[in-house]
Coordinates of C-alpha atoms in Angstrom, one line a residue:
M1 CA 201.1 144.5 88.3
K2 CA 201.5 140.7 88.3
I3 CA 198.5 139.2 90.1
A4 CA 197.8 135.7 91.4
V5 CA 194.3 134.7 92.5
V6 CA 194.3 131.8 95.0
G7 CA 191.0 130.0 94.7
L8 CA 189.0 130.3 91.4
G9 CA 185.5 129.8 92.8
A10 CA 182.8 132.4 92.6
V11 CA 184.5 135.5 93.9
G12 CA 188.1 134.5 92.9
G13 CA 187.0 133.5 89.5
L14 CA 185.1 136.7 88.9
M15 CA 188.0 138.9 90.0
A16 CA 190.6 136.8 88.0
A17 CA 188.4 136.8 84.8
R18 CA 187.8 140.6 84.9
L19 CA 191.3 141.5 85.8
A20 CA 192.7 139.3 83.0
A21 CA 190.2 140.6 80.5
A22 CA 191.3 144.2 81.4
G23 CA 194.9 143.3 80.4
H24 CA 196.5 142.5 83.7
P25 CA 198.9 139.6 83.9
V26 CA 196.8 137.2 86.0
S27 CA 197.4 133.6 87.1
G28 CA 195.4 131.3 89.3
L29 CA 196.0 128.7 91.9
A30 CA 193.4 126.0 91.8
R31 CA 192.9 122.2 92.2
G32 CA 191.0 119.3 90.9
A33 CA 188.1 119.9 88.6
T34 CA 188.5 123.6 88.6
L35 CA 192.1 123.4 87.6
A36 CA 191.2 121.0 84.7
A37 CA 188.3 123.2 83.6
V38 CA 190.3 126.4 83.5
R39 CA 193.2 124.8 81.7
E40 CA 190.8 123.4 79.0
Q41 CA 188.3 126.2 78.6
G42 CA 189.7 129.3 80.3
L43 CA 187.8 131.1 83.0
R44 CA 184.2 131.3 81.9
L45 CA 182.1 134.3 83.1
E46 CA 178.4 134.7 82.7
M47 CA 177.5 138.4 83.1
G48 CA 175.0 140.7 81.7
G49 CA 173.4 138.0 79.5
A50 CA 176.7 137.1 77.8
Q51 CA 179.4 134.4 78.5
T52 CA 183.1 135.0 78.0
A53 CA 186.0 132.7 78.4
T54 CA 189.4 134.2 79.4
P55 CA 192.5 132.1 79.3
I56 CA 194.9 132.5 82.3
A57 CA 197.9 130.6 83.5
V58 CA 196.8 128.2 86.2
S59 CA 198.5 125.6 88.4
D60 CA 198.1 123.7 91.7
D61 CA 201.7 124.5 92.6
A62 CA 202.5 128.1 93.8
A63 CA 206.1 127.6 92.8
A64 CA 205.0 127.3 89.2
L65 CA 203.5 130.8 89.3
G66 CA 206.4 132.5 91.0
E67 CA 206.6 135.8 92.9
Q68 CA 203.7 138.2 92.5
D69 CA 203.0 141.9 93.1
L70 CA 199.5 141.1 94.4
V71 CA 198.1 137.8 95.8
V72 CA 194.3 137.8 96.1
I73 CA 193.1 135.1 98.5
A74 CA 189.6 134.0 97.6
L75 CA 189.4 130.8 99.5
K76 CA 186.7 129.8 101.9
G77 CA 187.7 130.3 105.5
P78 CA 188.0 126.6 106.4
A79 CA 190.6 126.1 103.7
L80 CA 192.9 129.0 104.5
A81 CA 194.9 127.5 107.4
A82 CA 195.8 124.5 105.4
A83 CA 196.8 126.5 102.4
A84 CA 198.6 129.5 103.9
G85 CA 202.0 127.9 104.2
S86 CA 202.0 126.7 100.6
L87 CA 201.6 130.3 99.3
R88 CA 205.2 131.3 100.2
P89 CA 206.6 130.9 96.7
L90 CA 204.2 133.6 95.6
L91 CA 205.6 136.1 98.0
G92 CA 208.4 138.4 97.2
P93 CA 209.9 141.2 99.4
R94 CA 207.1 143.7 98.5
T95 CA 204.2 141.3 97.6
V96 CA 200.8 142.5 98.8
V97 CA 198.4 139.9 100.1
M98 CA 194.7 140.8 99.8
P99 CA 192.2 138.3 101.3
A100 CA 188.8 138.7 99.5
M101 CA 186.9 136.5 102.0
N102 CA 183.8 136.6 104.2
G103 CA 183.8 137.5 107.9
V104 CA 186.5 138.4 110.4
P105 CA 190.0 138.0 109.0
W106 CA 193.0 136.7 110.9
W107 CA 194.6 140.1 111.0
F108 CA 191.5 142.0 112.4
L109 CA 192.5 142.5 116.0
D110 CA 196.1 143.5 115.3
A111 CA 194.9 147.1 114.6
A112 CA 192.2 147.2 117.3
P113 CA 192.4 150.1 119.8
A114 CA 195.2 149.5 122.3
D115 CA 192.9 150.1 125.3
A116 CA 190.4 147.4 124.2
P117 CA 190.7 144.6 126.8
L118 CA 191.2 141.9 124.2
G119 CA 194.2 140.1 125.6
D120 CA 195.9 138.0 123.0
R121 CA 195.3 139.7 119.6
R122 CA 195.3 136.3 117.9
L123 CA 191.8 135.0 117.1
A124 CA 191.7 131.3 118.2
S125 CA 188.5 130.8 116.2
I126 CA 190.3 131.9 112.9
D127 CA 194.0 131.0 113.4
P128 CA 194.2 128.6 116.4
D129 CA 197.8 127.7 116.0
G130 CA 199.1 130.9 114.4
R131 CA 199.9 129.3 111.1
I132 CA 198.1 131.9 109.0
A133 CA 199.7 134.9 110.7
E134 CA 203.1 133.3 110.5
A135 CA 202.8 132.7 106.7
L136 CA 200.9 135.9 105.9
P137 CA 201.9 138.6 108.4
T138 CA 199.7 141.6 108.8
E139 CA 202.3 144.0 107.3
R140 CA 201.8 142.3 104.0
V141 CA 198.1 142.5 104.1
L142 CA 195.7 144.9 102.3
G143 CA 192.1 144.4 103.6
C144 CA 189.3 143.9 101.1
V145 CA 185.5 143.9 101.5
V146 CA 183.4 142.4 98.7
H147 CA 179.9 143.8 98.1
L148 CA 178.6 141.7 95.2
T149 CA 176.9 138.3 94.6
C150 CA 178.1 135.6 92.3
A151 CA 178.0 131.8 92.1
S152 CA 180.1 129.0 90.6
P153 CA 177.5 126.5 89.3
E154 CA 180.3 124.2 87.9
P155 CA 184.1 124.2 88.0
G156 CA 185.6 127.0 86.0
L157 CA 182.3 128.9 85.5
V158 CA 181.3 132.0 87.4
R159 CA 177.8 133.5 87.2
H160 CA 177.6 137.1 88.3
G161 CA 174.5 138.1 90.2
F162 CA 174.5 141.8 91.2
G163 CA 176.8 144.4 92.6
D164 CA 180.4 145.2 91.7
R165 CA 181.7 147.1 94.7
L166 CA 185.1 146.3 96.2
I167 CA 186.6 148.3 99.1
V168 CA 190.3 148.0 99.9
G169 CA 192.4 149.5 102.8
E170 CA 195.3 149.2 105.1
P171 CA 194.6 147.1 108.3
G172 CA 196.0 149.9 110.5
G173 CA 194.0 152.6 108.8
G174 CA 194.9 155.6 106.7
V175 CA 195.7 155.9 103.1
S176 CA 198.6 154.3 101.2
G177 CA 200.1 154.2 97.7
R178 CA 199.7 150.4 97.5
A179 CA 196.0 150.7 98.4
E180 CA 195.5 153.2 95.6
T181 CA 197.5 151.1 93.1
V182 CA 195.3 148.1 93.8
R183 CA 192.1 150.2 93.8
A184 CA 193.1 151.5 90.4
A185 CA 193.7 148.0 89.0
L186 CA 190.3 146.8 90.2
A187 CA 188.6 149.9 88.8
S188 CA 190.3 149.2 85.4
A189 CA 188.6 145.8 85.5
G190 CA 185.2 147.4 85.8
F191 CA 184.7 147.1 89.6
T192 CA 183.4 150.0 91.6
A193 CA 186.6 150.1 93.7
E194 CA 187.2 152.3 96.7
A195 CA 190.2 152.8 99.0
S196 CA 189.0 153.2 102.6
P197 CA 190.9 154.9 105.4
D198 CA 189.2 152.6 107.9
I199 CA 188.9 149.1 106.4
R200 CA 188.2 147.5 109.8
R201 CA 185.0 149.4 110.1
E202 CA 184.1 148.3 106.5
V203 CA 184.8 144.7 107.4
W204 CA 182.6 144.9 110.5
Y205 CA 179.8 146.7 108.7
K206 CA 179.5 143.9 106.1
L207 CA 179.8 141.3 108.8
W208 CA 177.1 143.0 110.9
G209 CA 174.8 142.5 107.9
N210 CA 175.6 139.0 106.8
M211 CA 176.5 137.2 110.1
T212 CA 172.8 136.6 110.6
M213 CA 171.5 136.1 107.1
N214 CA 174.1 133.5 106.1
P215 CA 173.7 131.1 109.0
V216 CA 169.9 131.5 109.2
S217 CA 169.7 130.7 105.5
A218 CA 171.8 127.5 106.0
L219 CA 169.7 126.5 109.0
T220 CA 166.4 127.0 107.2
G221 CA 167.2 126.5 103.6
A222 CA 165.3 129.7 102.9
E223 CA 166.3 132.4 100.5
S224 CA 166.8 136.0 101.7
H225 CA 163.3 137.4 101.0
R226 CA 161.6 134.5 102.9
I227 CA 163.9 135.1 105.9
I228 CA 163.3 138.9 106.1
D229 CA 159.5 138.5 105.6
D230 CA 159.2 136.2 108.7
P231 CA 158.6 138.5 111.6
L232 CA 159.9 136.1 114.3
V233 CA 163.1 135.3 112.4
L234 CA 163.6 139.0 111.6
A235 CA 163.3 139.9 115.3
F236 CA 165.9 137.3 116.2
M237 CA 168.3 138.6 113.6
L238 CA 167.8 142.2 114.7
G239 CA 168.6 141.2 118.3
T240 CA 171.7 139.4 117.1
M241 CA 172.7 142.5 115.2
E242 CA 172.3 144.7 118.2
E243 CA 174.7 142.5 120.2
A244 CA 177.2 142.7 117.3
R245 CA 176.8 146.5 117.2
E246 CA 177.8 146.7 120.8
I247 CA 180.9 144.6 120.2
G248 CA 181.9 146.7 117.2
A249 CA 181.5 149.9 119.2
R250 CA 184.1 148.6 121.8
I251 CA 186.7 147.8 119.2
G252 CA 186.6 151.0 117.1
C253 CA 184.1 149.7 114.5
A254 CA 180.9 151.6 115.4
V255 CA 177.8 151.0 113.2
T256 CA 175.5 154.0 112.8
Q257 CA 172.8 152.4 110.7
S258 CA 169.9 150.6 112.4
G259 CA 169.3 146.9 111.9
E260 CA 165.9 147.7 110.3
E261 CA 167.6 150.0 107.8
R262 CA 170.1 147.3 106.9
M263 CA 167.4 144.7 106.4
A264 CA 165.5 147.1 104.2
I265 CA 168.5 147.3 101.9
A266 CA 168.7 143.5 101.8
R267 CA 165.0 143.3 101.0
Q268 CA 165.5 145.6 98.0
L269 CA 168.0 143.1 96.6
G270 CA 165.2 140.6 96.1
A271 CA 165.5 136.8 96.5
F272 CA 169.0 135.3 96.6
K273 CA 170.8 132.3 98.1
T274 CA 173.5 133.4 100.5
S275 CA 177.0 132.0 100.1
M276 CA 176.5 129.8 103.2
L277 CA 173.3 128.4 101.8
Q278 CA 175.0 127.6 98.5
D279 CA 177.8 125.8 100.4
A280 CA 175.3 123.9 102.6
L281 CA 173.3 122.7 99.5
A282 CA 176.6 121.6 97.8
A283 CA 177.7 119.8 101.0
R284 CA 180.8 122.1 101.3
P285 CA 182.3 123.1 104.7
L286 CA 180.6 126.2 106.2
E287 CA 182.3 129.4 107.1
I288 CA 180.9 129.5 110.6
D289 CA 184.1 130.6 112.3
A290 CA 184.8 133.8 110.4
L291 CA 181.1 134.8 110.4
V292 CA 179.9 133.9 113.9
A293 CA 182.5 132.2 116.1
A294 CA 185.0 135.0 115.8
V295 CA 182.3 137.6 116.8
H296 CA 181.4 135.4 119.8
E297 CA 185.1 135.1 120.7
I298 CA 185.6 138.9 120.6
G299 CA 182.4 139.5 122.6
T300 CA 183.4 136.9 125.2
R301 CA 186.7 138.7 125.8
L302 CA 184.9 142.0 126.2
A303 CA 182.2 140.5 128.5
V304 CA 179.4 141.6 126.2
P305 CA 176.1 139.8 126.8
M306 CA 175.4 137.7 123.7
P307 CA 172.4 135.4 124.1
N308 CA 171.4 135.7 120.4
I309 CA 174.9 135.3 119.0
G310 CA 175.5 132.4 121.3
A311 CA 172.2 130.7 120.1
L312 CA 173.0 131.3 116.5
L313 CA 176.5 129.9 116.8
G314 CA 175.4 126.9 118.7
L315 CA 172.5 126.0 116.4
T316 CA 174.5 126.6 113.2
R317 CA 177.6 124.7 114.4
L318 CA 175.5 121.7 115.6
M319 CA 173.6 121.6 112.3
A320 CA 176.9 121.7 110.3
R321 CA 178.5 119.0 112.5
E322 CA 175.5 116.7 112.0
R323 CA 175.9 117.1 108.3
G324 CA 179.7 116.7 108.2
L325 CA 180.2 120.3 107.2
Y326 CA 182.1 121.5 110.3
P327 CA 184.7 119.7 112.5
L328 CA 183.5 117.7 115.4
A329 CA 184.3 119.0 118.9
V330 CA 187.5 117.8 120.4

């Protein structure tokens, strides 16, 4: 299976390095310093106390890579709309597109229950002008949920933290041959890979856990353990999670775990910097839309009361705008 990874940052670099090391024909789409570093040194991966360097074909031009069997999109949310149209040279008649990204994806409402009063299934907070859906239609998509931590401390270098679980699945649910094929490829690269018959529920479950921790960490500069151990902050996050639970229940993504149980799992992971905190510290654009604004948009359509989600969105967005990490209001 010919695989291209779009974005060789932390998650994309980890997936590309491990898939290539397992013998899969992997190429990468990257820019600037990352492109130069991977060309010169290969994809460097620090994992388990050892560093490896895996050479892969890399370019800043999708046409140079050609048609693929699988395109893994590992961009940050703010970059996807601008990049989507440029990915067309990677897409053949049967190419599968798998976004390995945080938060609510552009295709998420396409498979929501028909009786959910959502109106337009396009999410304005994610794909305001429809460019992503036009370039990457849902029928091409295989959903993916990433349960691991890693960082890219410098271009072309990925440092694995903990976890190796990847869940894939069809947006419309059920099982498919292509989902199993991709799962097997990921498993061959050492990931704990699963094919889920309900990937939308998996997306919402992960979002339910990190839509609070990520923005709160960016607002406060605190690592995860400090956030969880503050009783007032924890109470605010649990209230936010209950609102998100209600929204999920109305779109076919029920969460059975309690917020307290989810936070107990996070506490067991120890101290870590969330991806949004890493982005804030590096002055990179923040993924507010996919993690919080999309949830607020869906809840608004469903008329779910969301005082906590609204406060979290407003505070995080204002902070990011003041620091130049989110577009100004128009």
